[in-house]
Tab-separated table of C-alpha atoms and ligand atoms in Angstrom:
chain	number	residue	atom	x	y	z
A	1	MET	CA	19.424	7.138	173.779
A	2	ALA	CA	17.807	10.222	172.232
A	3	VAL	CA	17.634	12.957	174.865
A	4	PHE	CA	14.967	15.643	175.302
A	5	PHE	CA	14.116	18.765	177.294
A	6	ASP	CA	10.872	19.387	179.152
A	7	THR	CA	10.420	23.090	178.404
A	8	HIS	CA	7.309	23.540	180.567
A	9	ALA	CA	6.854	21.849	183.932
A	10	HIS	CA	5.451	23.093	187.235
A	11	LEU	CA	7.925	21.429	189.560
A	12	ASP	CA	7.199	23.873	192.387
A	13	TYR	CA	3.643	22.529	192.761
A	14	PRO	CA	2.784	20.622	195.957
A	15	ASP	CA	2.024	17.605	193.726
A	16	TYR	CA	5.744	16.757	193.824
A	17	GLU	CA	6.436	17.325	197.498
A	18	LYS	CA	6.329	13.668	198.471
A	19	ASP	CA	8.509	12.084	195.775
A	20	PHE	CA	10.539	14.833	194.109
A	21	PRO	CA	13.827	12.842	193.971
A	22	GLU	CA	12.038	9.915	192.318
A	23	VAL	CA	10.379	12.233	189.785
A	24	LEU	CA	13.795	13.625	188.806
A	25	ALA	CA	15.351	10.154	188.715
A	26	ARG	CA	12.611	8.893	186.378
A	27	ALA	CA	13.131	11.933	184.134
A	28	GLN	CA	16.863	11.207	183.910
A	29	ALA	CA	16.254	7.522	183.263
A	30	ALA	CA	13.895	8.517	180.413
A	31	GLY	CA	16.587	10.706	178.816
A	32	ILE	CA	15.119	14.063	179.884
A	33	ILE	CA	18.246	16.134	180.453
A	34	LYS	CA	16.887	19.643	181.110
A	35	ILE	CA	13.633	20.838	182.685
A	36	ILE	CA	12.301	24.385	182.832
A	37	SER	CA	10.120	24.931	185.891
A	38	ILE	CA	7.538	27.552	184.976
A	39	ALA	CA	6.372	30.078	187.541
A	40	THR	CA	2.816	31.274	188.068
A	41	ASP	CA	3.467	34.252	190.419
A	42	LEU	CA	6.382	35.853	192.261
A	43	ASP	CA	6.413	33.279	195.095
A	44	SER	CA	6.354	30.501	192.540
A	45	SER	CA	9.234	32.245	190.703
A	46	HIS	CA	11.313	32.145	193.884
A	47	ARG	CA	10.466	28.467	194.404
A	48	ALA	CA	11.394	27.625	190.798
A	49	LEU	CA	14.748	29.403	191.163
A	50	ALA	CA	15.397	27.621	194.464
A	51	LEU	CA	14.865	24.290	192.683
A	52	ALA	CA	17.170	25.427	189.879
A	53	GLU	CA	19.867	26.273	192.417
A	54	ARG	CA	19.670	22.819	193.972
A	55	HIS	CA	19.484	20.743	190.773
A	56	PRO	CA	21.798	21.218	187.774
A	57	MET	CA	19.175	19.916	185.285
A	58	ILE	CA	16.465	22.387	186.394
A	59	TYR	CA	16.053	25.958	185.074
A	60	ALA	CA	13.312	28.486	185.763
A	61	ALA	CA	10.930	30.819	183.975
A	62	VAL	CA	9.932	33.735	186.208
A	63	GLY	CA	6.595	35.488	185.812
A	64	TRP	CA	2.907	35.739	186.570
A	65	HIS	CA	0.137	33.536	185.131
A	66	PRO	CA	-2.910	35.444	183.773
A	67	GLY	CA	-5.248	33.209	185.783
A	68	ASN	CA	-3.756	34.756	188.950
A	69	ALA	CA	-3.601	38.323	187.605
A	70	HIS	CA	-6.284	39.596	190.023
A	71	ALA	CA	-3.887	38.816	192.907
A	72	ALA	CA	-0.911	40.649	191.383
A	73	PRO	CA	0.466	43.887	192.852
A	74	GLY	CA	0.098	47.018	190.731
A	75	ASP	CA	3.609	46.803	189.329
A	76	ILE	CA	5.456	43.487	189.214
A	77	ARG	CA	8.307	44.882	187.080
A	78	PRO	CA	10.831	45.777	189.812
A	79	ALA	CA	10.598	42.317	191.422
A	80	LEU	CA	10.587	40.584	188.054
A	81	ARG	CA	13.701	42.439	186.822
A	82	GLU	CA	15.508	41.281	189.938
A	83	LEU	CA	14.424	37.647	189.431
A	84	ALA	CA	15.293	37.735	185.720
A	85	ARG	CA	18.924	38.524	186.568
A	86	HIS	CA	19.403	35.081	188.105
A	87	PRO	CA	21.759	32.993	185.920
A	88	LYS	CA	19.218	30.159	185.754
A	89	ALA	CA	16.194	32.368	184.945
A	90	VAL	CA	15.911	31.465	181.273
A	91	ALA	CA	12.561	33.089	180.349
A	92	ILE	CA	9.687	35.308	181.475
A	93	GLY	CA	6.398	33.557	182.172
A	94	GLU	CA	4.140	32.021	181.988
A	95	CYS	CA	2.321	35.147	180.943
A	96	GLY	CA	-0.543	36.020	178.625
A	97	LEU	CA	-4.325	36.208	178.634
A	98	ASP	CA	-6.873	33.618	179.747
A	99	TYR	CA	-10.569	34.256	179.162
A	100	TYR	CA	-11.642	30.662	179.773
A	101	ARG	CA	-13.255	31.377	183.132
A	102	LEU	CA	-14.523	34.942	183.130
A	103	PRO	CA	-16.239	36.382	186.245
A	104	SER	CA	-19.550	36.490	184.320
A	105	ALA	CA	-19.510	32.679	184.160
A	106	ALA	CA	-19.469	32.638	187.975
A	107	GLY	CA	-22.326	35.104	188.520
A	108	GLY	CA	-20.450	38.358	187.808
A	109	GLY	CA	-21.434	41.026	185.302
A	110	ALA	CA	-19.944	42.483	182.131
A	111	ALA	CA	-18.168	45.168	184.162
A	112	ASP	CA	-16.425	42.458	186.224
A	113	ASP	CA	-15.229	40.822	183.008
A	114	ALA	CA	-13.820	44.130	181.775
A	115	VAL	CA	-11.876	44.701	185.017
A	116	TYR	CA	-10.577	41.119	184.954
A	117	ARG	CA	-9.418	41.400	181.338
A	118	GLN	CA	-7.835	44.787	181.930
A	119	LYS	CA	-5.820	43.533	184.898
A	120	GLN	CA	-4.594	40.558	182.843
A	121	ALA	CA	-3.574	42.857	180.000
A	122	GLU	CA	-1.703	45.136	182.401
A	123	ILE	CA	0.266	42.311	184.049
A	124	PHE	CA	0.999	40.797	180.617
A	125	ARG	CA	2.280	44.123	179.254
A	126	GLN	CA	4.586	44.554	182.235
A	127	GLN	CA	6.079	41.133	181.543
A	128	LEU	CA	6.550	41.871	177.843
A	129	GLU	CA	8.386	45.038	178.868
A	130	VAL	CA	10.698	43.202	181.256
A	131	ALA	CA	11.329	40.530	178.610
A	132	ALA	CA	12.292	43.186	176.065
A	133	GLU	CA	14.538	44.952	178.609
A	134	THR	CA	16.301	41.845	179.849
A	135	GLY	CA	16.636	40.074	176.513
A	136	LEU	CA	14.735	37.030	177.793
A	137	ASN	CA	12.031	35.366	175.730
A	138	CYS	CA	8.478	34.686	176.970
A	139	ILE	CA	6.400	31.624	177.756
A	140	ILE	CA	2.954	32.542	176.437
A	141	HIS	CA	-0.248	31.214	177.998
A	142	GLN	CA	-3.265	31.793	175.782
A	143	ARG	CA	-6.755	30.452	176.334
A	144	SER	CA	-9.901	31.688	174.580
A	145	SER	CA	-8.087	34.991	174.026
A	146	PHE	CA	-6.098	34.604	170.800
A	147	ASP	CA	-7.125	37.781	168.970
A	148	ASP	CA	-6.637	40.096	171.960
A	149	LEU	CA	-3.337	38.461	172.810
A	150	PHE	CA	-2.091	38.583	169.246
A	151	ALA	CA	-2.940	42.302	169.070
A	152	GLN	CA	-1.198	42.959	172.373
A	153	ILE	CA	2.085	41.352	171.370
A	154	GLN	CA	2.406	43.344	168.125
A	155	PRO	CA	4.393	46.279	169.622
A	156	PHE	CA	6.771	43.733	171.207
A	157	ALA	CA	6.953	41.285	168.333
A	158	HIS	CA	10.471	42.319	167.384
A	159	LYS	CA	11.710	43.264	170.870
A	160	THR	CA	11.198	39.826	172.389
A	161	ARG	CA	9.985	36.420	171.238
A	162	GLY	CA	7.461	34.053	172.730
A	163	VAL	CA	6.545	30.417	172.642
A	164	PHE	CA	2.802	29.720	172.546
A	165	HIS	CA	2.823	26.846	175.018
A	166	CYS	CA	0.349	23.961	174.794
A	167	PHE	CA	-0.569	25.089	171.288
A	168	GLY	CA	-4.042	23.976	170.272
A	169	GLU	CA	-5.273	26.558	167.793
A	170	SER	CA	-6.134	26.403	164.094
A	171	LEU	CA	-3.570	26.056	161.313
A	172	GLU	CA	-4.324	29.629	160.303
A	173	ARG	CA	-3.414	30.859	163.774
A	174	LEU	CA	-0.345	28.631	163.753
A	175	GLN	CA	0.830	30.390	160.593
A	176	LYS	CA	0.272	33.796	162.228
A	177	VAL	CA	2.469	32.816	165.178
A	178	LEU	CA	5.187	31.349	162.965
A	179	ALA	CA	5.130	34.374	160.630
A	180	LEU	CA	6.095	36.559	163.609
A	181	GLY	CA	9.153	34.395	164.133
A	182	TRP	CA	7.684	33.074	167.389
A	183	LEU	CA	7.442	29.396	168.379
A	184	VAL	CA	4.900	26.876	169.639
A	185	SER	CA	5.237	23.921	171.990
A	186	TYR	CA	3.246	20.716	172.264
A	187	THR	CA	2.078	18.710	175.301
A	188	GLY	CA	0.664	15.238	175.940
A	189	ILE	CA	-2.597	16.239	174.254
A	190	VAL	CA	-0.861	15.210	171.026
A	191	THR	CA	-1.217	11.573	172.184
A	192	PHE	CA	-4.926	11.803	173.030
A	193	LYS	CA	-7.434	9.935	170.909
A	194	ASN	CA	-9.295	13.224	170.402
A	195	GLY	CA	-6.048	15.113	169.726
A	196	GLN	CA	-6.136	14.902	165.925
A	197	ASN	CA	-6.262	18.711	165.580
A	198	ILE	CA	-3.013	18.887	167.576
A	199	ARG	CA	-1.412	16.206	165.388
A	200	ASP	CA	-2.469	18.237	162.355
A	201	ALA	CA	-0.822	21.327	163.859
A	202	VAL	CA	2.351	19.332	164.569
A	203	ALA	CA	2.385	18.081	160.985
A	204	ALA	CA	2.128	21.683	159.761
A	205	THR	CA	4.861	23.026	162.062
A	206	PRO	CA	8.390	22.977	160.613
A	207	LEU	CA	10.738	20.696	162.556
A	208	ASP	CA	12.789	23.649	163.806
A	209	ARG	CA	9.871	25.784	165.048
A	210	PHE	CA	8.503	23.856	168.024
A	211	MET	CA	9.551	22.481	171.386
A	212	LEU	CA	8.342	19.676	173.643
A	213	GLU	CA	6.741	20.113	177.061
A	214	THR	CA	4.638	18.207	179.550
A	215	ASP	CA	2.897	21.122	181.373
A	216	CYS	CA	3.028	18.654	184.261
A	217	PRO	CA	1.338	17.964	186.641
A	218	TYR	CA	-1.357	18.521	183.987
A	219	LEU	CA	-1.984	16.802	180.649
A	220	ALA	CA	-0.223	13.473	181.146
A	221	PRO	CA	0.047	11.693	177.781
A	222	VAL	CA	-1.416	8.299	176.925
A	223	PRO	CA	-0.996	5.754	178.576
A	224	TYR	CA	-0.870	7.909	181.733
A	225	ARG	CA	-3.800	10.138	180.780
A	226	GLY	CA	-5.667	11.372	183.868
A	227	GLN	CA	-2.734	10.700	186.220
A	228	ARG	CA	-0.291	13.232	187.622
A	229	GLY	CA	2.093	14.246	184.857
A	230	GLU	CA	5.876	14.391	185.230
A	231	PRO	CA	8.845	15.318	183.016
A	232	ALA	CA	9.688	11.666	182.171
A	233	PHE	CA	6.517	11.666	180.044
A	234	VAL	CA	8.209	13.837	177.396
A	235	ARG	CA	9.313	10.426	176.110
A	236	GLU	CA	5.733	9.468	175.113
A	237	ILE	CA	5.101	12.918	173.626
A	238	ALA	CA	8.319	12.670	171.593
A	239	ALA	CA	7.401	9.201	170.315
A	240	THR	CA	4.050	10.408	168.975
A	241	ILE	CA	5.502	13.581	167.456
A	242	ALA	CA	8.330	11.650	165.776
A	243	GLN	CA	5.676	9.467	164.132
A	244	VAL	CA	3.629	12.451	162.987
A	245	LYS	CA	6.715	14.219	161.600
A	246	MET	CA	8.041	10.940	160.143
A	247	VAL	CA	11.479	11.472	161.678
A	248	SER	CA	13.593	9.352	164.004
A	249	LEU	CA	13.768	10.082	167.738
A	250	ASP	CA	17.395	11.146	167.189
A	251	GLU	CA	16.367	13.699	164.554
A	252	LEU	CA	13.584	15.004	166.806
A	253	SER	CA	16.013	15.192	169.724
A	254	ALA	CA	18.535	17.185	167.679
A	255	ALA	CA	15.960	19.583	166.204
A	256	THR	CA	13.999	20.324	169.393
A	257	GLY	CA	17.204	20.544	171.443
A	258	ARG	CA	18.692	23.087	169.035
A	259	THR	CA	15.483	25.115	169.010
A	260	ALA	CA	15.262	25.224	172.813
A	261	GLN	CA	18.944	26.063	173.215
A	262	GLU	CA	18.597	28.945	170.765
A	263	PHE	CA	15.311	30.210	172.250
A	264	PHE	CA	16.606	30.020	175.847
A	265	PRO	CA	20.243	31.163	175.551
A	266	LYS	CA	20.774	30.845	179.327
A	267	LEU	CA	19.894	27.131	179.139
A	268	ALA	CA	23.614	26.405	179.116
B	301	ZN	ZN1	1.811	25.880	182.597
């Protein structure tokens, strides 16, 4: 059986409290051999590492999601450096910028938006710094913020690398990311009826420049769309992507496995 990694899962979420062993068993039965549990703040980083310590197939990314940036302490670098030293901390993130829900959309003013954006940029920069220092790569979260984010990563573009997770941007933006030597990853959206733009992006991405992810519990692929996602669903994502790339599941397994292993050197 062709085997795959889930390079972006939120296994520390309460969604999995009731049936965690079954979720892992289904992943293994589906040929998912490694899962990276992605943190959203420092507590979540600790939970992800605790899961990684208990389960050989689980690894962790440690970091702070931009959607929670307002709740971050002034300087997360000391704590993050400590977490990044863990042998199973394979990346920094998820980190980035998210302008999808600005304060002004919830009754705030332009000044509130500026403060919100500035705090996100600050927490993102700190994570880029720790990534560069520790030699870990980054899991990039980007929503409605591409130009600002792309500008902000320029000084770090050759000190660290990032994967633009859940990529859903234009082909032109795809080329900008790839030209930096950075990567993208694709979720279950690739299976959606209205996911043709994602399938077009997949078709335009070289076989050795992307990885697979569920972003579970979100974005369950067809035929599970709307349900709680889980790592086993990488199988459905892989099947669709293999079709789009016109390769066998074995070829897709080999290519995406090699890419992930190279991008996350601690994923031993
Ligand atoms: Zn995520």
